[in-house]
CSV table of C-alpha atoms in Angstrom, one decimal:
chain,number,residue,atom,x,y,z
A,1,MET,CA,-16.1,46.0,19.2
A,2,PRO,CA,-15.5,49.4,21.2
A,3,GLU,CA,-16.9,49.2,24.7
A,4,ARG,CA,-20.0,50.7,25.5
A,5,ALA,CA,-19.6,54.1,27.8
A,6,ARG,CA,-21.2,53.2,31.1
A,7,ARG,CA,-23.9,55.6,32.6
A,8,PRO,CA,-23.4,57.2,35.8
A,9,THR,CA,-25.5,56.5,38.5
A,10,LEU,CA,-26.6,57.6,42.1
A,11,GLY,CA,-24.1,56.0,44.0
A,12,ASP,CA,-21.4,57.4,41.4
A,13,LEU,CA,-22.6,61.2,42.8
A,14,TYR,CA,-21.8,59.5,46.3
A,15,ARG,CA,-18.6,58.3,45.7
A,16,MET,CA,-18.0,61.6,44.5
A,17,GLY,CA,-18.7,63.2,47.0
A,18,ARG,CA,-16.7,61.2,49.2
A,19,GLN,CA,-13.9,61.0,47.2
A,20,LEU,CA,-13.5,64.4,47.1
A,21,ASP,CA,-14.0,64.6,51.1
A,22,SER,CA,-11.1,62.3,51.2
A,23,ASP,CA,-8.8,64.4,48.5
A,24,ARG,CA,-8.7,67.3,51.0
A,25,GLU,CA,-6.2,65.4,53.3
A,26,LEU,CA,-4.1,65.5,50.1
A,27,SER,CA,-1.3,68.1,48.9
A,28,THR,CA,-1.8,69.9,46.2
A,29,GLU,CA,1.6,67.9,44.2
A,30,ASP,CA,0.3,64.9,45.5
A,31,LEU,CA,-3.3,65.4,44.1
A,32,ARG,CA,-2.0,66.5,40.9
A,33,ARG,CA,0.5,63.8,40.1
A,34,ARG,CA,-2.0,61.3,40.9
A,35,ASP,CA,-4.7,62.1,38.4
A,36,HIS,CA,-2.2,63.0,36.0
A,37,ALA,CA,-1.0,59.3,36.2
A,38,ILE,CA,-5.2,58.3,36.2
A,39,GLY,CA,-5.8,60.5,33.1
A,40,GLN,CA,-2.4,59.2,31.5
A,41,ARG,CA,-3.8,55.5,31.5
A,42,CYS,CA,-7.9,56.6,30.8
A,43,ALA,CA,-8.8,56.5,26.9
A,44,ALA,CA,-11.8,57.9,27.8
A,45,ARG,CA,-12.6,61.6,26.5
A,46,GLU,CA,-16.3,62.0,27.6
A,47,ASP,CA,-15.7,64.2,30.7
A,48,SER,CA,-18.1,62.2,32.5
A,49,SER,CA,-16.8,58.6,31.4
A,50,ALA,CA,-13.5,60.1,32.2
A,51,LEU,CA,-14.9,60.7,35.7
A,52,LEU,CA,-15.9,57.8,36.2
A,53,TYR,CA,-13.1,56.1,35.4
A,54,TRP,CA,-11.2,58.2,37.9
A,55,LEU,CA,-13.4,57.3,40.2
A,56,ASP,CA,-12.6,53.8,39.9
A,57,GLU,CA,-8.8,54.5,39.8
A,58,ALA,CA,-8.7,56.5,42.6
A,59,GLY,CA,-9.9,53.8,44.7
A,60,ALA,CA,-13.3,56.0,45.8
A,61,SER,CA,-15.0,54.5,49.2
A,62,ALA,CA,-18.1,51.9,48.3
A,63,VAL,CA,-21.4,53.6,48.8
A,64,PRO,CA,-23.4,51.7,51.5
A,65,ALA,CA,-25.7,49.9,49.8
A,66,LEU,CA,-28.7,52.0,48.3
A,67,ALA,CA,-32.1,51.0,49.6
A,68,GLU,CA,-34.2,52.5,47.0
A,69,SER,CA,-34.2,50.0,44.6
A,70,GLN,CA,-35.7,47.9,46.9
A,71,LEU,CA,-38.0,50.2,48.3
A,72,ALA,CA,-38.9,50.8,44.6
A,73,VAL,CA,-39.7,47.1,43.8
A,74,LEU,CA,-41.9,47.1,47.0
A,75,LEU,CA,-43.6,49.6,45.5
A,76,ARG,CA,-43.8,48.8,42.2
A,77,PHE,CA,-45.9,45.4,43.8
A,78,CYS,CA,-47.6,47.5,45.6
A,79,ALA,CA,-48.8,49.9,42.4
A,80,LEU,CA,-49.2,47.1,40.5
A,81,CYS,CA,-52.1,45.2,43.4
A,82,PHE,CA,-53.2,48.5,43.8
A,83,GLY,CA,-54.9,49.1,40.3
A,84,ALA,CA,-55.9,45.0,40.0
A,85,ALA,CA,-58.1,46.0,43.4
A,86,GLY,CA,-59.3,49.5,42.6
A,87,MET,CA,-60.4,48.0,39.5
A,88,ALA,CA,-62.0,44.7,41.0
A,89,GLY,CA,-63.5,46.7,43.8
A,90,PHE,CA,-65.2,49.0,41.4
A,91,MET,CA,-66.7,46.6,39.0
A,92,LEU,CA,-67.4,44.3,41.4
A,93,ALA,CA,-69.6,46.8,43.7
A,94,SER,CA,-72.9,46.1,42.4
A,95,GLY,CA,-74.5,42.8,43.6
A,96,ARG,CA,-76.2,42.6,40.0
A,97,ALA,CA,-73.1,43.0,37.7
A,98,LEU,CA,-74.1,46.8,36.6
A,99,VAL,CA,-71.2,48.5,35.8
A,100,ASN,CA,-71.5,52.3,36.0
A,101,VAL,CA,-69.9,53.8,32.2
A,102,PRO,CA,-69.8,57.0,33.1
A,103,LEU,CA,-68.4,56.7,36.3
A,104,PHE,CA,-66.0,54.0,35.3
A,105,LEU,CA,-64.7,56.9,32.3
A,106,LEU,CA,-64.7,59.6,35.3
A,107,ILE,CA,-62.4,57.5,37.8
A,108,PHE,CA,-60.2,55.2,35.5
A,109,VAL,CA,-59.9,57.6,32.8
A,110,LEU,CA,-60.5,61.4,32.9
A,111,VAL,CA,-59.0,61.7,36.3
A,112,GLN,CA,-55.9,59.6,35.6
A,113,PHE,CA,-55.5,61.7,32.2
A,114,ALA,CA,-56.0,64.8,33.9
A,115,LEU,CA,-53.1,63.7,36.5
A,116,CYS,CA,-51.1,62.5,33.4
A,117,LEU,CA,-51.4,66.4,32.0
A,118,LEU,CA,-50.7,67.2,35.4
A,119,ALA,CA,-47.2,65.2,35.5
A,120,ALA,CA,-46.2,66.3,32.0
A,121,PHE,CA,-46.7,69.9,33.3
A,122,VAL,CA,-44.7,69.0,36.2
A,123,THR,CA,-41.6,66.9,34.6
A,124,PHE,CA,-41.5,70.1,31.4
A,125,ARG,CA,-40.6,72.5,34.6
A,126,ALA,CA,-38.2,69.8,35.9
A,127,MET,CA,-36.3,69.5,33.4
A,128,ARG,CA,-36.4,73.6,32.6
A,129,GLY,CA,-34.3,73.9,36.2
A,130,GLU,CA,-37.6,74.7,37.7
A,131,PRO,CA,-38.7,73.7,41.0
A,132,PRO,CA,-41.9,72.5,40.5
A,133,ALA,CA,-44.3,72.0,43.9
A,134,ALA,CA,-44.2,68.1,44.8
A,135,PHE,CA,-47.4,66.3,45.8
A,136,LEU,CA,-47.1,65.6,49.4
A,137,LEU,CA,-48.5,62.3,49.2
A,138,ASN,CA,-46.4,60.9,46.4
A,139,PRO,CA,-45.3,57.2,47.4
A,140,ALA,CA,-42.1,58.1,45.6
A,141,ARG,CA,-41.2,60.5,48.5
A,142,LEU,CA,-40.9,57.3,50.8
A,143,VAL,CA,-38.2,56.0,48.7
A,144,ILE,CA,-35.9,59.2,48.0
A,145,ARG,CA,-36.7,59.8,52.2
A,146,ARG,CA,-35.9,56.0,53.4
A,147,GLY,CA,-34.0,54.9,50.7
A,148,LEU,CA,-30.9,57.4,50.2
A,149,PRO,CA,-28.3,57.2,52.8
A,150,GLU,CA,-26.2,60.8,53.4
A,151,SER,CA,-28.7,63.3,51.6
A,152,ARG,CA,-26.6,66.2,52.3
A,153,TYR,CA,-24.4,64.9,49.0
A,154,LEU,CA,-27.3,65.6,47.1
A,155,ARG,CA,-28.2,68.6,48.4
A,156,GLU,CA,-26.7,71.2,45.4
A,157,ASN,CA,-27.9,68.3,42.8
A,158,ALA,CA,-31.8,68.9,43.9
A,159,PRO,CA,-32.6,68.2,40.3
A,160,VAL,CA,-31.7,64.6,40.3
A,161,LEU,CA,-33.8,64.3,43.2
A,162,ARG,CA,-36.5,66.0,41.3
A,163,LEU,CA,-36.5,63.5,38.5
A,164,LEU,CA,-35.9,60.8,40.2
A,165,LEU,CA,-38.8,61.6,42.3
A,166,LEU,CA,-40.9,62.1,38.8
A,167,ARG,CA,-39.6,59.1,37.6
A,168,TYR,CA,-40.6,56.6,40.3
A,169,GLY,CA,-44.1,58.5,40.1
A,170,GLN,CA,-44.8,57.8,36.6
A,171,GLU,CA,-43.7,54.1,37.2
A,172,PHE,CA,-46.0,54.0,40.3
A,173,GLY,CA,-49.1,54.9,38.3
A,174,ALA,CA,-48.3,53.1,35.0
A,175,LEU,CA,-48.1,49.8,36.8
A,176,PHE,CA,-51.6,51.7,38.8
A,177,ALA,CA,-53.0,51.4,35.0
A,178,LEU,CA,-51.8,48.3,33.9
A,179,GLY,CA,-53.3,46.4,36.9
A,180,ALA,CA,-56.4,48.1,36.1
A,181,ALA,CA,-55.8,47.0,32.6
A,182,LEU,CA,-55.3,43.5,33.2
A,183,ALA,CA,-57.9,43.2,36.2
A,184,PHE,CA,-60.7,44.4,33.4
A,185,VAL,CA,-59.8,41.7,31.4
A,186,VAL,CA,-59.7,39.1,33.9
A,187,LEU,CA,-62.8,40.0,35.3
A,188,LEU,CA,-64.4,40.0,31.8
A,189,ALA,CA,-63.3,36.9,31.3
A,190,PHE,CA,-65.4,34.8,34.9
A,191,THR,CA,-68.0,37.5,35.2
A,192,ASP,CA,-70.8,38.5,32.6
A,193,PHE,CA,-71.2,42.2,33.7
A,194,SER,CA,-73.8,44.6,32.0
A,195,PHE,CA,-72.3,48.1,30.8
A,196,VAL,CA,-74.9,50.7,31.1
A,197,TRP,CA,-75.0,54.5,31.6
A,198,GLY,CA,-77.5,57.0,33.2
A,199,SER,CA,-77.7,60.4,34.5
A,200,THR,CA,-80.0,62.2,36.8
A,201,PHE,CA,-79.5,65.3,34.0
A,202,ALA,CA,-80.9,65.5,31.1
A,203,VAL,CA,-78.4,63.6,28.9
A,204,SER,CA,-79.2,62.8,25.0
A,205,ASP,CA,-78.0,59.7,23.2
A,206,GLU,CA,-76.4,62.2,20.6
A,207,ALA,CA,-74.6,63.7,23.8
A,208,VAL,CA,-73.0,60.4,24.5
A,209,ARG,CA,-72.7,59.1,21.0
A,210,ALA,CA,-70.6,62.5,21.1
A,211,ILE,CA,-68.6,61.9,23.7
A,212,THR,CA,-67.7,58.5,22.8
A,213,ARG,CA,-66.6,59.2,19.3
A,214,VAL,CA,-64.3,61.9,20.5
A,215,LEU,CA,-62.9,59.7,23.0
A,216,SER,CA,-62.6,56.7,20.3
A,217,ALA,CA,-60.9,59.1,17.5
A,218,PRO,CA,-57.1,57.8,18.3
A,219,TRP,CA,-58.6,54.1,17.5
A,220,SER,CA,-61.7,54.4,15.4
A,221,VAL,CA,-60.0,53.8,12.2
A,222,PHE,CA,-58.1,50.7,12.8
A,223,LEU,CA,-60.0,49.4,15.2
A,224,PRO,CA,-64.0,49.8,14.7
A,225,GLU,CA,-65.0,46.8,16.2
A,226,ALA,CA,-63.7,49.1,19.8
A,227,THR,CA,-66.2,52.3,19.3
A,228,VAL,CA,-69.6,52.2,20.7
A,229,SER,CA,-72.5,52.2,17.8
A,230,PRO,CA,-75.9,54.4,18.1
A,231,GLN,CA,-77.7,51.1,19.0
A,232,ILE,CA,-75.6,50.4,21.6
A,233,ILE,CA,-75.9,53.3,23.4
A,234,ALA,CA,-79.7,53.5,22.5
A,235,ASP,CA,-80.0,49.7,24.2
A,236,THR,CA,-78.0,50.2,27.6
A,237,ARG,CA,-79.6,53.5,28.9
A,238,TYR,CA,-80.4,52.4,32.6
A,239,HIS,CA,-82.9,53.9,35.4
A,240,ALA,CA,-82.0,53.2,38.5
A,241,SER,CA,-86.2,52.3,39.2
A,242,GLU,CA,-85.5,49.6,36.4
A,243,LEU,CA,-85.7,46.2,37.9
A,244,ASP,CA,-85.3,43.9,35.0
A,245,LEU,CA,-83.0,43.8,32.3
A,246,GLY,CA,-84.3,41.4,30.2
A,247,GLY,CA,-85.5,43.5,27.2
A,248,MET,CA,-81.3,44.6,27.0
A,249,ALA,CA,-79.7,42.9,24.2
A,250,ALA,CA,-76.7,40.9,25.6
A,251,ALA,CA,-74.7,41.6,23.1
A,252,SER,CA,-75.2,45.5,23.6
A,253,ARG,CA,-74.7,45.2,27.3
A,254,ARG,CA,-71.4,43.6,26.7
A,255,GLY,CA,-70.7,46.5,23.7
A,256,TRP,CA,-69.0,48.9,25.8
A,257,TRP,CA,-65.9,46.9,26.9
A,258,PRO,CA,-63.4,46.8,23.8
A,259,PHE,CA,-64.7,51.0,24.0
A,260,LEU,CA,-63.5,51.1,27.6
A,261,PHE,CA,-60.2,49.0,27.7
A,262,LEU,CA,-59.1,51.2,24.8
A,263,CYS,CA,-59.6,53.9,26.7
A,264,LEU,CA,-57.8,52.6,29.2
A,265,LEU,CA,-54.5,51.9,27.4
A,266,VAL,CA,-54.9,55.2,25.3
A,267,TYR,CA,-55.7,57.6,28.0
A,268,THR,CA,-54.6,56.1,31.1
A,269,LEU,CA,-51.6,53.9,30.7
A,270,LEU,CA,-49.5,55.2,27.0
A,271,PRO,CA,-49.3,58.7,28.9
A,272,ARG,CA,-47.7,57.5,32.1
A,273,LEU,CA,-45.4,55.2,30.1
A,274,VAL,CA,-44.7,58.0,27.8
A,275,LEU,CA,-44.1,60.6,31.0
A,276,TRP,CA,-41.7,58.0,32.6
A,277,LEU,CA,-39.3,57.3,29.7
A,278,LEU,CA,-39.3,61.2,29.2
A,279,SER,CA,-38.8,61.6,33.2
A,280,LEU,CA,-36.2,58.7,33.1
A,281,TRP,CA,-34.1,60.1,30.1
A,282,GLY,CA,-34.2,63.2,32.0
A,283,PHE,CA,-33.1,61.7,35.5
A,284,ARG,CA,-29.9,60.1,33.6
A,285,ARG,CA,-29.1,63.3,31.7
A,286,GLN,CA,-29.4,65.5,34.9
A,287,LEU,CA,-26.8,62.6,36.7
A,288,ASP,CA,-24.2,63.3,34.2
A,289,ALA,CA,-24.6,66.6,34.3
A,290,ALA,CA,-24.3,66.6,38.1
A,291,LEU,CA,-21.5,64.5,38.3
A,292,ARG,CA,-20.1,66.7,35.5
A,293,GLY,CA,-20.7,69.7,37.4
A,294,TRP,CA,-20.1,68.5,41.3
A,295,PRO,CA,-18.1,71.2,42.8
A,296,GLY,CA,-14.0,69.7,42.4
A,297,ALA,CA,-14.9,68.0,39.5
A,298,ALA,CA,-13.4,70.8,37.0
A,299,SER,CA,-10.2,70.5,38.7
A,300,VAL,CA,-10.3,66.5,38.7
A,301,LEU,CA,-10.6,66.6,34.9
A,302,ALA,CA,-7.5,69.4,34.6
A,303,ARG,CA,-5.4,67.8,36.5
A,304,MET,CA,-6.2,64.9,34.3
A,305,ARG,CA,-5.4,66.3,31.1
A,306,ALA,CA,-2.4,68.5,32.7
A,307,PRO,CA,1.4,67.7,31.9
A,308,VAL,CA,3.0,67.1,35.1
A,309,VAL,CA,5.4,70.5,35.4
A,310,ASP,CA,8.5,70.3,37.7
A,311,THR,CA,9.8,73.4,37.4
A,312,ARG,CA,12.0,73.4,40.5
A,313,ALA,CA,15.4,74.5,39.7
A,314,GLN,CA,18.7,72.6,39.2
A,315,ASP,CA,21.6,72.4,41.7
A,316,ALA,CA,24.5,74.5,40.8
A,317,GLY,CA,26.8,72.1,39.7
A,318,GLU,CA,24.3,70.0,37.7
A,319,ALA,CA,24.3,70.2,33.7
A,320,PRO,CA,21.0,71.2,32.5
A,321,ALA,CA,18.9,68.6,31.2
A,322,GLN,CA,18.3,68.3,27.5
A,323,PRO,CA,14.7,69.5,27.1
A,324,ALA,CA,12.7,66.6,25.7
A,325,GLN,CA,9.8,69.2,24.1
A,326,ILE,CA,12.6,70.4,21.4
A,327,ALA,CA,12.8,68.1,18.3
A,328,ALA,CA,14.8,68.4,15.2
A,329,GLY,CA,13.0,70.2,12.3
A,330,ALA,CA,10.8,71.9,14.7
A,331,VAL,CA,10.0,75.7,14.7
A,332,LEU,CA,10.3,77.7,17.7
A,333,LEU,CA,8.1,81.1,17.7
A,334,ASP,CA,9.8,83.4,20.8
A,335,TRP,CA,6.7,85.1,21.7
A,336,ALA,CA,7.0,88.5,23.6
A,337,GLY,CA,10.4,87.8,24.5
A,338,ALA,CA,9.5,85.3,26.7
A,339,LEU,CA,13.5,83.7,26.1
A,340,ALA,CA,14.5,87.2,27.3
A,341,GLY,CA,17.0,87.6,24.1
A,342,ALA,CA,17.9,84.5,23.4
A,343,GLY,CA,19.5,83.8,20.0
A,344,THR,CA,19.6,79.9,20.7
A,345,ALA,CA,17.9,77.5,22.0
A,346,ALA,CA,19.3,74.0,23.6
A,347,GLY,CA,19.0,71.7,20.7
A,348,LEU,CA,17.9,73.9,17.8
A,349,PRO,CA,19.8,75.9,15.3
A,350,PRO,CA,19.9,79.7,15.2
A,351,GLU,CA,17.6,79.9,12.0
A,352,THR,CA,14.6,77.6,13.1
A,353,LEU,CA,14.2,80.5,16.1
A,354,VAL,CA,11.2,83.3,14.9
A,355,THR,CA,10.5,86.3,17.2
A,356,ALA,CA,7.0,87.9,17.3
A,357,GLY,CA,4.9,89.9,19.7
A,358,LEU,CA,7.4,93.0,20.3
A,359,GLY,CA,6.4,94.6,17.1
A,360,SER,CA,3.7,95.9,14.9
A,361,PRO,CA,1.4,93.6,13.5
A,362,ALA,CA,3.0,93.7,10.1
A,363,GLU,CA,6.1,92.2,12.2
A,364,ASP,CA,3.8,89.7,13.5
A,365,VAL,CA,2.3,88.9,10.0
A,366,GLU,CA,5.8,88.3,8.6
A,367,ALA,CA,7.2,86.4,11.7
A,368,ILE,CA,4.0,84.0,10.7
A,369,ALA,CA,5.2,83.8,7.3
A,370,ALA,CA,8.1,83.1,7.7
A,371,VAL,CA,6.8,80.2,9.7
A,372,ASN,CA,4.5,79.2,7.3
A,373,ARG,CA,7.6,79.1,4.6
A,374,ARG,CA,9.1,76.2,7.1
A,375,ALA,CA,6.2,73.9,6.5
A,376,SER,CA,7.4,72.6,10.0
A,377,PRO,CA,4.9,69.6,11.1
A,378,LEU,CA,5.7,70.8,15.1
A,379,LEU,CA,5.5,74.4,16.1
A,380,LEU,CA,6.9,75.7,19.6
A,381,VAL,CA,5.6,78.6,21.1
A,382,ALA,CA,7.6,80.1,24.2
A,383,VAL,CA,5.2,82.3,26.1
A,384,LYS,CA,5.6,84.1,29.2
A,385,GLY,CA,4.0,81.4,31.9
A,386,TRP,CA,3.7,84.3,34.5
A,387,GLU,CA,1.3,86.6,32.1
A,388,PRO,CA,-2.4,85.3,30.8
A,389,PRO,CA,-2.9,84.2,27.5
A,390,MET,CA,-3.8,87.2,25.8
A,391,ALA,CA,-6.3,87.4,22.6
A,392,ASP,CA,-3.0,88.6,19.9
A,393,LEU,CA,-1.8,85.6,20.5
A,394,GLY,CA,-4.1,83.3,19.8
A,395,ASP,CA,-5.0,85.6,16.6
A,396,VAL,CA,-1.8,85.2,15.2
A,397,LEU,CA,-1.3,81.2,16.0
A,398,ALA,CA,-4.8,81.5,13.5
A,399,GLU,CA,-2.8,82.6,10.5
A,400,VAL,CA,-0.1,79.4,10.6
A,401,ASN,CA,-0.8,77.0,8.2
A,402,GLY,CA,0.7,73.7,7.7
A,403,VAL,CA,1.2,72.5,11.2
A,404,ASP,CA,-0.2,69.5,12.9
A,405,GLU,CA,0.8,69.8,16.4
A,406,CYS,CA,1.5,73.3,18.6
A,407,ARG,CA,3.1,73.2,21.8
A,408,LEU,CA,2.9,76.0,24.8
A,409,LEU,CA,6.3,76.2,26.2
A,410,LEU,CA,5.6,78.4,29.4
A,411,VAL,CA,8.8,79.8,30.9
A,412,PRO,CA,8.4,81.1,34.6
A,413,LEU,CA,10.1,83.9,36.1
A,414,PRO,CA,13.6,83.1,37.5
A,415,GLY,CA,13.7,80.7,40.9
A,416,ARG,CA,9.6,80.8,41.1
A,417,ASP,CA,7.6,78.0,40.0
A,418,LEU,CA,4.2,77.7,37.6
A,419,SER,CA,1.0,77.5,39.8
A,420,GLU,CA,-1.4,74.8,38.9
A,421,ALA,CA,-3.8,78.7,38.0
A,422,GLN,CA,-1.9,79.8,35.3
A,423,LEU,CA,-1.2,76.3,33.8
A,424,GLY,CA,-5.1,76.0,33.6
A,425,ASP,CA,-5.3,79.3,32.3
A,426,TRP,CA,-3.0,78.3,29.7
A,427,GLN,CA,-4.5,74.9,29.0
A,428,ALA,CA,-7.5,76.5,28.3
A,429,PHE,CA,-6.0,78.5,25.5
A,430,ALA,CA,-4.5,75.5,23.8
A,431,GLY,CA,-7.8,74.1,23.8
A,432,ARG,CA,-8.9,76.9,21.4
A,433,LEU,CA,-6.3,77.0,19.0
A,434,PRO,CA,-6.7,75.2,15.2
A,435,PHE,CA,-4.2,72.6,15.3
A,436,LYS,CA,-4.9,68.6,15.2
A,437,ARG,CA,-2.6,68.8,18.2
A,438,LYS,CA,-1.7,70.7,20.9
A,439,SER,CA,-0.4,70.4,24.4
A,440,VAL,CA,1.0,73.0,27.2
A,441,GLU,CA,4.3,72.2,29.3
A,442,ALA,CA,6.9,74.2,30.9
A,443,TRP,CA,9.8,75.4,29.4
A,444,ARG,CA,12.9,73.8,30.6
A,445,GLY,CA,15.6,75.1,28.4
A,446,THR,CA,18.8,77.3,29.5
A,447,THR,CA,19.3,80.7,27.6
A,448,ALA,CA,22.7,81.3,26.2
């Protein structure tokens, strides 16, 4: 069973910044050889997985322990306690164990649901890359300010911090709602509360019935017991001047609690859980994008996936080495005179050489037809490595059929080395070619 790919973490961003800072002391040649060797051992295909493997293999320095997890645990506990304390304080405020239903709905349902809508808007903007204004009193700010070391590494990745702030904010809100719901159930188990409603305004029973019908619509079909009947509404109307509640039926006084508990779950806790999962998904997605988009990460991936190019001139008395990239049965396409008129190449008989790119388009078509007739599994294309890849070469190679592997052989100028930028341009060009396997290598052959 294949090993599951590891997700990037916030600590990996710090490691990336530190490793790239330390790499500035190394030469380009050393970086190229080191990263190529790491790339040879790396089996990951995804960019983020390859970068995580590179961080582990390159010996990225350890990051000081992030205090955000410890602070988050403390704030989670505080949010749970604050929710429970708020509910307990509200329900125990009356010496007669009376619970004002409209005030309960206002504080623990409507206000909380409005905050969820605001959080949803902010989360939507943050995931689109638009910087929303952050609430100054958000406790998650304490996590960011006190729990993250060396914030300079994340200044160019502000979306990560925004989504981290939203992630913790929604988590703390969900725990606050959970604490309130748990306290509500526990208090009902030990205290005989009376749920009543009343208003200084002229509110009819029908208006209250309409409001409760709208609020209980999501569960009224499946849980009719958690709705409020017209009889309960009529029985629990309360005026402050009333001192005796003996005439109010006990079943009616407690008949509100299932409805209120479902309101807590559906309009307060559930939206917070959904927003927390959404912000968590967005945070992980942004972490992955930040790791891949870190300044210098593209160069690391290019060095890992590019071959080591060694174009140093040979000594005068040294015999030319047999180029490993020329194999028997391959077809060599000399594009635009890259081999400077050579009729043969080491290791290949003359009849395997095809020239193109110097004549008319019809001649190029004829050359590709000759390549297709050979039906070789390997096509070698000699190109001028010092020139940028042109679209006409890509158009011609798109007409090649029956070839599984294509190797671009970069021919340098005499006495000159190929630069990393030139190699990168040809690597990007090769990635767009329609072959199962394609690669870019330096030409080490000699011309006759």
